[in-house]
Amino acid sequence: MSKPLELKPLFDSLEFISKQDFSSIGLTAKQTSDCEITAQFLKSYIGSAGTFNSYRREVERLLHWTWKVAHKTIPNLKRDDIENFAKFCLKPPHSWIGLKKPARFISREGRRIPNLEWRPFVATISKKQHKEGRRPEKGNFKLSNGAIKEMLAILSSYFNYLLQEDYVAVNPVALIRQKSKFVQRRQGVPQIRRLTQEQWLSVIEVAEELARDDPAKHERTMFIMSALYSMYLRISELCASSRWTPLMSHFRKDHDCLWWFVTVGKGNKERQIAVSDAMLKALRRWRKFLGLSALPSPSDDSPLLPRNRGDGPISSTTYLREIVQLCFDRAVAKLKENDKFDEADALMEATVHWLRHTGISDDVKIRPREHVRDDAGHSSSAITDKYIDIELRERHKSAKQKPIASRPLS
């Protein structure tokens, strides 16, 4: 029986990648060269942790496959190799699949060493399945259609960078003429995962109840839920990070006395969000609880979400996710108490990002799509259009009563 391939993480986190020494991982000279130029590529995305992590995941999988399966290095890859790699990713061997996401590197005696529990692929299950006591299984691993499409797009960007650096002669991903063999085409608008009106009302009512019963702990919960929904914020836009710390002064009043919230979002892009009267009321409530004036001044540099204990802003997305999940869990129980079991079951699958989707979907029904597009930070109206389901309802309504025959059949 052959010895299983040793798989090690290659690239450390944003905090450590600039200081990483690839010679300590035990690579050949050519493999080290592959890693060094790939690290330079990844460093161009350090402005966004999410983008960095996605690009790191895909190029790391490619490097391991290139060395251990194709027995090549990156400059030698051809179009057929990329197609074979895509097929490999659709069904990787069990030895490449993990059942959890451990830390990639471990600090030991002042050094960063690879964590051998890490795997390039991770089998996951839904939140609902987890609550039902099920566990992920390697045999059930499957890349989604969106994941395959994202992989090819990222690798194409990667090879374009290598082309500019004269590290490769061609972009083999661009030479794949029939990407449809890997990416299925779908007619119409893909479904946006969001809360129904009944689910959202249950969630925000739970937040209100928590704030009423324990304001010291949950007034922030009420504000967080209001901001995520009303301003379509991503969770990373509420947390402090090395690139962005949301402050009270990021709520700003213009010369027309209109209020806006300025944030830095995906792709490190700054955007200005129109603040509704309801959101402004939520801000006043939050500031009153904190013992601040009704609304912030341009010089108010206090954190938008201060820590419960100690100084400074909240910087843990895990903490915010736990707050949102508490509201979801209590809303599920609330719906079940009211015999709304279908709504409750569907809500068990919800994630924090569904609140952004819900806010956009609800607003696009009543606001000009261009306004929603700019508040959401979408690069084009085509993205915003995915949230419009009015036409789908009308389309189904027009089909509902159409007959099979011009007269009733027996």
PDB file of C-alpha atoms in Angstrom, residues 69 72 88 111 143 149 156 178 186 214 231 236 249 251 288 294 306 332 353 358:
ATOM      1  CA  VAL A  69      -0.512  14.592  -9.390  1.00  0.00           C
ATOM      2  CA  LYS A  72       5.020  19.417 -13.070  1.00  0.00           C
ATOM      3  CA  PHE A  88      -9.906  16.335 -10.056  1.00  0.00           C
ATOM      4  CA  ARG A 111       8.318  29.853  14.460  1.00  0.00           C
ATOM      5  CA  LEU A 143     -18.125  21.469  -5.310  1.00  0.00           C
ATOM      6  CA  LYS A 149     -17.039  28.969 -11.785  1.00  0.00           C
ATOM      7  CA  SER A 156      -7.461  32.893 -14.954  1.00  0.00           C
ATOM      8  CA  GLN A 178     -15.743  24.722 -23.412  1.00  0.00           C
ATOM      9  CA  ARG A 186     -28.956  28.042 -15.921  1.00  0.00           C
ATOM     10  CA  ASP A 214     -31.580  42.657  28.949  1.00  0.00           C
ATOM     11  CA  MET A 231     -27.968  49.366   5.227  1.00  0.00           C
ATOM     12  CA  SER A 236     -16.922  42.642   7.779  1.00  0.00           C
ATOM     13  CA  SER A 249     -18.480  59.839  12.571  1.00  0.00           C
ATOM     14  CA  PHE A 251     -22.620  58.592   9.932  1.00  0.00           C
ATOM     15  CA  LYS A 288     -28.686  57.052  23.992  1.00  0.00           C
ATOM     16  CA  ALA A 294     -28.496  61.963  19.946  1.00  0.00           C
ATOM     17  CA  PRO A 306     -17.488  49.355  21.236  1.00  0.00           C
ATOM     18  CA  VAL A 332     -37.141  29.506  14.774  1.00  0.00           C
ATOM     19  CA  HIS A 353     -25.354  37.332   4.796  1.00  0.00           C
ATOM     20  CA  THR A 358     -33.156  40.450   2.540  1.00  0.00           C
TER      21      THR A 358
END
